[in-house]
Amino acid sequence: MGSSGRRRTHSALPWVLLAGAPGVGTAIVLLWIADYGTAVRWSVTLGLAGAWIVLGLVLKTRLHRPLRIVANLLAAVRQGDYSVRARGAGTNNPLALTLHEVNALEELLRRERLDAAEASGSLQHVLDAVGMAVFAFDDERRLHLVNRAGEHLIGLAERDATGQAAADIGLHETLTGRAPRTIERSDPTGVRRWQVRRSAIRLAGKRLTLVVLTDLSSALREEERETWRRLVRVLSHEINNSLTPIKSIVASIRALLRRDPLPADWSSDVERGLEIVSGRAEGLERFMSAYARLARLPPPNLVECDLADCIQRVAKLETRMTVAVQEGPGVSVRADPDQLEQALLNLVRNAADAALQTGGGVAVRWQKIDEHLEILVEDEGPGIAETDNLFVPFYSTKADGAGIGLVLARHIAESHDGALDLVNRSAVRGARASLRLPVATHES
């Protein structure tokens, strides 16, 4: 303890002496007014005074010793030393009970420190095991914590990076701007894209900003490769479906023309063969045109559109049957009118194709749900037999289908921050397409 603590400890002696002063003083007064000799009076007076002082010193020592022990124990706890213990602590008196409780407090704090150290070590192992780069910065934007992936990203070991300013290790931009968002960083392998996420945490009593960087480049490259693989499979399948009969028919025509003499009906056979070749070539051309149309869809030009007018126009474009339009709430959406009509037209035509198989009908309605508008296209057709490939490009259950109608409609919906789903109806036969779009901002 400091000097002030020692002064407080020494000041207890006057209070101990003062406690015994009334009794000692009364005894001395009675001694001197009684009929005793002078020698007796002085001897007893000095004896009483000496006993008074000695007893005060003993009491002071008995009082100071446990208090000093408690002070030393608390000082050790404050400094993080939990190895000091008070001997003889029991529960027979208040001071002994105090020492016992201080010992228990030290043991509790020691265990909590061990648990905290184990938790911190476990946390570090977990952070090192994840593939994301994790950083923690204090209020002065200095690095407080980094995992192994983060060390690799900034090219510094934890012992060298800890305490560095975010700007000095190239992470200043991760602490500003909105989050989550995507940023680009250059490294020896090239430019890579990272998703930035931030959150506030408390660690060891400090408020820290936790920054998590997720490498998107690898995932995007793998997704890109998988997309190309799917595309090659689809293109190969479609092209082979056209080239195989073309190759077979050309071989038959060549064999026919090599015959000598030529058969009497050779010209009609050649004509039929060329018609098949021409038909397959036209089918392949339509397929490639459909693919190009899907690939070249431009970003939407968003303007405010009256939904009811848009749906009425689309319904009139279906001439094979009457499409029932059920009036809904008067709302506007921010959309590209051409793209929105194209998406709705694809949905209505698909519904009409299904309804014509059973002689059923098609209805279009819409409803507002929170801040979104849901457009429902319902048919009374046979329903969806296979749902797994609904949105696979170029997959179609129709003999003359290109397999891009639903894919294009979903692409348009997602480019408008919306969504498209197609499910079988539960209460009656048929399917339901649900196109969800955000409502214009001025709508309540």
Coordinates of C-alpha atoms in Angstrom, one line a residue, residues 120-389:
S120 CA -9.5 -16.4 -26.1
G121 CA -7.2 -19.2 -27.3
S122 CA -10.2 -21.1 -28.7
L123 CA -11.5 -18.0 -30.4
Q124 CA -8.1 -17.5 -32.1
H125 CA -8.1 -21.1 -33.3
V126 CA -11.6 -20.7 -34.7
L127 CA -10.6 -17.4 -36.4
D128 CA -7.5 -19.0 -37.9
A129 CA -9.6 -21.9 -39.2
V130 CA -12.1 -19.9 -41.1
G131 CA -11.3 -18.8 -44.7
M132 CA -12.4 -15.2 -44.1
A133 CA -10.0 -12.4 -43.2
V134 CA -11.0 -11.0 -39.8
F135 CA -9.7 -7.8 -38.3
A136 CA -10.5 -5.9 -35.1
F137 CA -9.7 -2.2 -34.8
D138 CA -10.0 0.1 -31.7
D139 CA -11.5 3.6 -31.6
E140 CA -8.2 5.0 -32.9
R141 CA -8.5 2.7 -35.9
R142 CA -5.4 0.7 -34.8
L143 CA -5.3 -3.0 -35.3
H144 CA -6.1 -5.0 -32.2
L145 CA -6.7 -8.5 -33.6
V146 CA -6.1 -10.4 -36.8
N147 CA -6.5 -14.0 -37.9
R148 CA -4.2 -16.1 -40.2
A149 CA -6.2 -15.3 -43.3
G150 CA -5.9 -11.6 -42.4
E151 CA -2.1 -11.9 -42.0
H152 CA -1.9 -13.4 -45.4
L153 CA -4.1 -10.6 -46.9
I154 CA -2.0 -7.8 -45.5
G155 CA 1.3 -9.6 -45.7
L156 CA 2.2 -9.1 -42.1
A157 CA 2.4 -11.4 -39.1
E158 CA 0.2 -10.6 -36.1
R159 CA 3.0 -9.4 -33.9
D160 CA 4.1 -6.9 -36.6
A161 CA 0.6 -5.8 -37.6
T162 CA -0.9 -5.3 -34.1
G163 CA -1.0 -1.6 -33.2
Q164 CA -0.7 -0.5 -36.8
A165 CA -3.1 2.1 -38.2
A166 CA -5.7 0.9 -40.7
A167 CA -4.4 3.3 -43.3
D168 CA -0.8 1.9 -43.0
I169 CA -1.9 -1.7 -43.8
G170 CA -4.3 -0.7 -46.6
L171 CA -7.6 -1.3 -44.8
H172 CA -8.8 2.2 -44.2
E173 CA -11.6 1.9 -46.8
T174 CA -13.0 -1.1 -44.9
L175 CA -13.9 1.2 -41.9
T176 CA -15.8 3.7 -43.9
G177 CA -18.8 3.6 -46.3
R178 CA -21.7 1.3 -46.2
A179 CA -21.5 -2.3 -45.2
P180 CA -21.9 -5.0 -46.5
R181 CA -20.5 -4.0 -49.8
T182 CA -17.9 -5.3 -52.4
I183 CA -14.5 -3.8 -52.8
E184 CA -11.5 -4.7 -55.1
R185 CA -8.0 -5.2 -53.9
S186 CA -4.8 -5.9 -55.9
D187 CA -2.4 -8.6 -54.9
P188 CA 0.3 -10.6 -56.7
T189 CA -2.4 -12.9 -58.2
G190 CA -4.3 -10.0 -59.7
V191 CA -7.4 -7.9 -58.7
R192 CA -9.7 -9.8 -56.4
R193 CA -13.1 -8.9 -55.1
W194 CA -13.9 -8.9 -51.4
Q195 CA -17.2 -8.5 -49.5
V196 CA -16.8 -6.1 -46.5
R197 CA -18.9 -6.7 -43.3
R198 CA -18.6 -4.7 -40.1
S199 CA -19.9 -5.0 -36.6
A200 CA -19.2 -3.6 -33.1
I201 CA -17.9 -5.9 -30.4
R202 CA -16.4 -5.7 -26.9
L203 CA -13.2 -7.6 -26.1
A204 CA -11.3 -7.4 -22.8
G205 CA -13.3 -4.3 -21.9
K206 CA -12.5 -2.5 -25.1
R207 CA -14.9 -1.4 -27.8
L208 CA -13.7 -2.7 -31.1
T209 CA -14.9 -2.6 -34.7
L210 CA -14.8 -6.1 -36.3
V211 CA -14.2 -6.2 -40.0
V212 CA -14.7 -9.4 -42.0
L213 CA -13.5 -9.7 -45.6
T214 CA -14.8 -12.6 -47.7
D215 CA -13.0 -13.4 -50.9
L216 CA -15.6 -13.5 -53.6
S217 CA -13.2 -14.0 -56.5
S218 CA -12.7 -17.8 -56.0
A219 CA -16.4 -18.4 -55.6
L220 CA -17.2 -16.2 -58.6
R221 CA -14.6 -18.0 -60.7
E222 CA -16.0 -21.4 -59.7
E223 CA -19.5 -20.3 -60.5
E224 CA -18.4 -18.9 -63.8
R225 CA -16.7 -22.2 -64.7
E226 CA -19.9 -24.1 -63.7
T227 CA -22.0 -21.8 -65.8
W228 CA -19.7 -22.4 -68.8
R229 CA -19.9 -26.1 -68.2
R230 CA -23.7 -26.0 -68.1
L231 CA -23.8 -23.8 -71.2
V232 CA -21.4 -26.1 -73.1
R233 CA -23.6 -29.1 -72.2
V234 CA -26.8 -27.4 -73.4
L235 CA -25.2 -26.1 -76.6
S236 CA -23.6 -29.4 -77.3
H237 CA -26.9 -31.2 -76.8
E238 CA -28.9 -28.9 -79.0
I239 CA -26.3 -28.7 -81.8
N240 CA -25.8 -32.4 -81.8
N241 CA -29.6 -32.9 -82.0
S242 CA -29.5 -30.9 -85.2
L243 CA -26.2 -32.1 -86.7
T244 CA -26.8 -35.8 -86.2
P245 CA -29.9 -36.0 -88.5
I246 CA -28.3 -33.6 -90.9
K247 CA -25.2 -35.8 -91.2
S248 CA -27.4 -38.9 -91.6
I249 CA -29.5 -37.4 -94.3
V250 CA -26.5 -36.0 -96.2
A251 CA -24.9 -39.4 -96.2
S252 CA -28.2 -40.9 -97.5
I253 CA -28.4 -38.3 -100.3
R254 CA -24.7 -38.9 -101.2
A255 CA -25.3 -42.6 -101.4
L256 CA -28.4 -42.1 -103.5
L257 CA -26.6 -39.8 -106.0
R258 CA -23.8 -42.4 -106.4
R259 CA -26.2 -45.0 -107.7
D260 CA -26.1 -45.7 -111.4
P261 CA -28.6 -45.6 -112.8
L262 CA -30.5 -43.1 -110.5
P263 CA -33.8 -44.3 -109.2
A264 CA -36.9 -42.8 -110.9
D265 CA -37.9 -40.9 -107.7
W266 CA -34.4 -39.8 -106.7
S267 CA -35.3 -36.1 -107.1
S268 CA -38.2 -36.3 -104.7
D269 CA -36.1 -38.2 -102.2
V270 CA -33.4 -35.5 -102.4
E271 CA -36.0 -32.8 -102.0
R272 CA -37.4 -34.3 -98.9
G273 CA -33.9 -34.8 -97.4
L274 CA -33.0 -31.2 -98.1
E275 CA -36.3 -30.0 -96.5
I276 CA -35.3 -31.9 -93.3
V277 CA -31.8 -30.4 -93.4
S278 CA -33.3 -26.9 -94.0
G279 CA -35.8 -27.4 -91.1
R280 CA -33.1 -28.5 -88.7
A281 CA -30.9 -25.6 -89.7
E282 CA -33.7 -23.2 -89.1
G283 CA -34.4 -24.8 -85.7
L284 CA -30.7 -24.4 -84.8
E285 CA -30.8 -20.7 -86.0
R286 CA -33.9 -20.1 -83.8
F287 CA -32.1 -21.7 -80.8
M288 CA -29.0 -19.5 -81.2
S289 CA -31.2 -16.4 -81.7
A290 CA -33.0 -17.2 -78.5
Y291 CA -29.7 -17.6 -76.6
A292 CA -28.4 -14.3 -78.0
R293 CA -31.6 -12.6 -76.9
L294 CA -31.2 -13.9 -73.3
A295 CA -27.5 -13.0 -73.2
R296 CA -28.0 -9.4 -74.5
L297 CA -30.8 -8.3 -72.1
P298 CA -29.8 -4.7 -71.2
P299 CA -30.2 -3.2 -67.7
P300 CA -33.7 -2.0 -67.0
N301 CA -34.6 1.7 -67.7
L302 CA -36.7 2.3 -64.6
V303 CA -39.7 4.6 -64.8
E304 CA -43.0 4.8 -63.0
C305 CA -45.5 2.4 -64.6
D306 CA -49.3 2.0 -64.0
L307 CA -49.6 -1.7 -63.3
A308 CA -53.2 -2.1 -64.4
D309 CA -52.6 -0.7 -67.9
C310 CA -49.5 -2.9 -68.3
I311 CA -51.5 -6.0 -67.5
Q312 CA -54.4 -5.1 -69.7
R313 CA -52.1 -4.6 -72.7
V314 CA -50.4 -8.0 -72.1
A315 CA -53.8 -9.8 -71.7
K316 CA -54.9 -8.4 -75.1
L317 CA -51.8 -9.8 -76.8
E318 CA -52.9 -13.4 -76.1
T319 CA -55.3 -14.1 -79.0
R320 CA -55.9 -17.8 -78.6
M321 CA -58.1 -17.3 -75.6
T322 CA -59.6 -14.6 -73.3
V323 CA -57.4 -13.9 -70.3
A324 CA -59.4 -12.8 -67.3
V325 CA -57.9 -9.8 -65.6
Q326 CA -59.1 -9.4 -62.0
E327 CA -58.8 -5.8 -60.8
G328 CA -56.5 -5.2 -57.9
P329 CA -55.3 -2.1 -55.9
G330 CA -54.3 0.9 -57.9
V331 CA -50.5 1.0 -57.5
S332 CA -47.5 2.0 -59.5
V333 CA -44.2 0.2 -59.9
R334 CA -40.8 1.5 -61.0
A335 CA -39.9 -0.8 -63.9
D336 CA -38.8 -0.9 -67.5
P337 CA -42.1 -1.1 -69.3
D338 CA -40.8 -3.1 -72.2
Q339 CA -39.1 -5.7 -70.1
L340 CA -42.0 -5.9 -67.6
E341 CA -44.4 -6.5 -70.5
Q342 CA -42.1 -9.1 -72.0
A343 CA -41.9 -11.0 -68.6
L344 CA -45.7 -10.9 -68.2
L345 CA -46.2 -11.9 -71.8
N346 CA -44.0 -15.0 -71.3
L347 CA -45.9 -16.0 -68.2
V348 CA -49.3 -15.5 -69.8
R349 CA -48.4 -17.4 -72.9
N350 CA -47.0 -20.3 -70.8
A351 CA -50.3 -20.3 -68.8
A352 CA -52.3 -20.2 -72.0
D353 CA -50.3 -23.1 -73.5
A354 CA -51.1 -25.2 -70.4
A355 CA -54.8 -24.2 -70.2
L356 CA -55.4 -25.1 -73.9
Q357 CA -54.4 -28.6 -73.2
T358 CA -57.3 -29.1 -70.8
G359 CA -59.8 -26.4 -72.1
G360 CA -59.3 -24.4 -68.9
G361 CA -58.8 -20.7 -68.5
V362 CA -56.2 -18.2 -67.4
A363 CA -56.5 -15.3 -64.9
V364 CA -54.2 -12.5 -63.9
R365 CA -54.6 -10.7 -60.6
W366 CA -52.3 -8.6 -58.3
Q367 CA -52.1 -7.7 -54.6
K368 CA -49.9 -5.6 -52.4
I369 CA -47.9 -7.2 -49.6
D370 CA -46.0 -4.7 -47.4
E371 CA -43.7 -2.8 -49.8
H372 CA -44.0 -5.3 -52.6
L373 CA -46.5 -6.0 -55.3
E374 CA -47.3 -9.6 -56.2
I375 CA -48.6 -10.4 -59.7
L376 CA -50.3 -13.8 -60.0
V377 CA -50.8 -15.6 -63.3
E378 CA -53.0 -18.7 -62.7
D379 CA -54.0 -21.3 -65.2
E380 CA -56.3 -24.3 -65.2
G381 CA -53.9 -26.6 -67.1
P382 CA -52.5 -30.0 -66.1
G383 CA -50.0 -28.5 -63.6
I384 CA -46.2 -28.8 -63.5
A385 CA -45.0 -32.4 -63.8
E386 CA -41.3 -31.6 -63.2
T387 CA -40.2 -28.5 -61.2
D388 CA -36.4 -29.1 -61.0
N389 CA -35.7 -27.8 -64.5

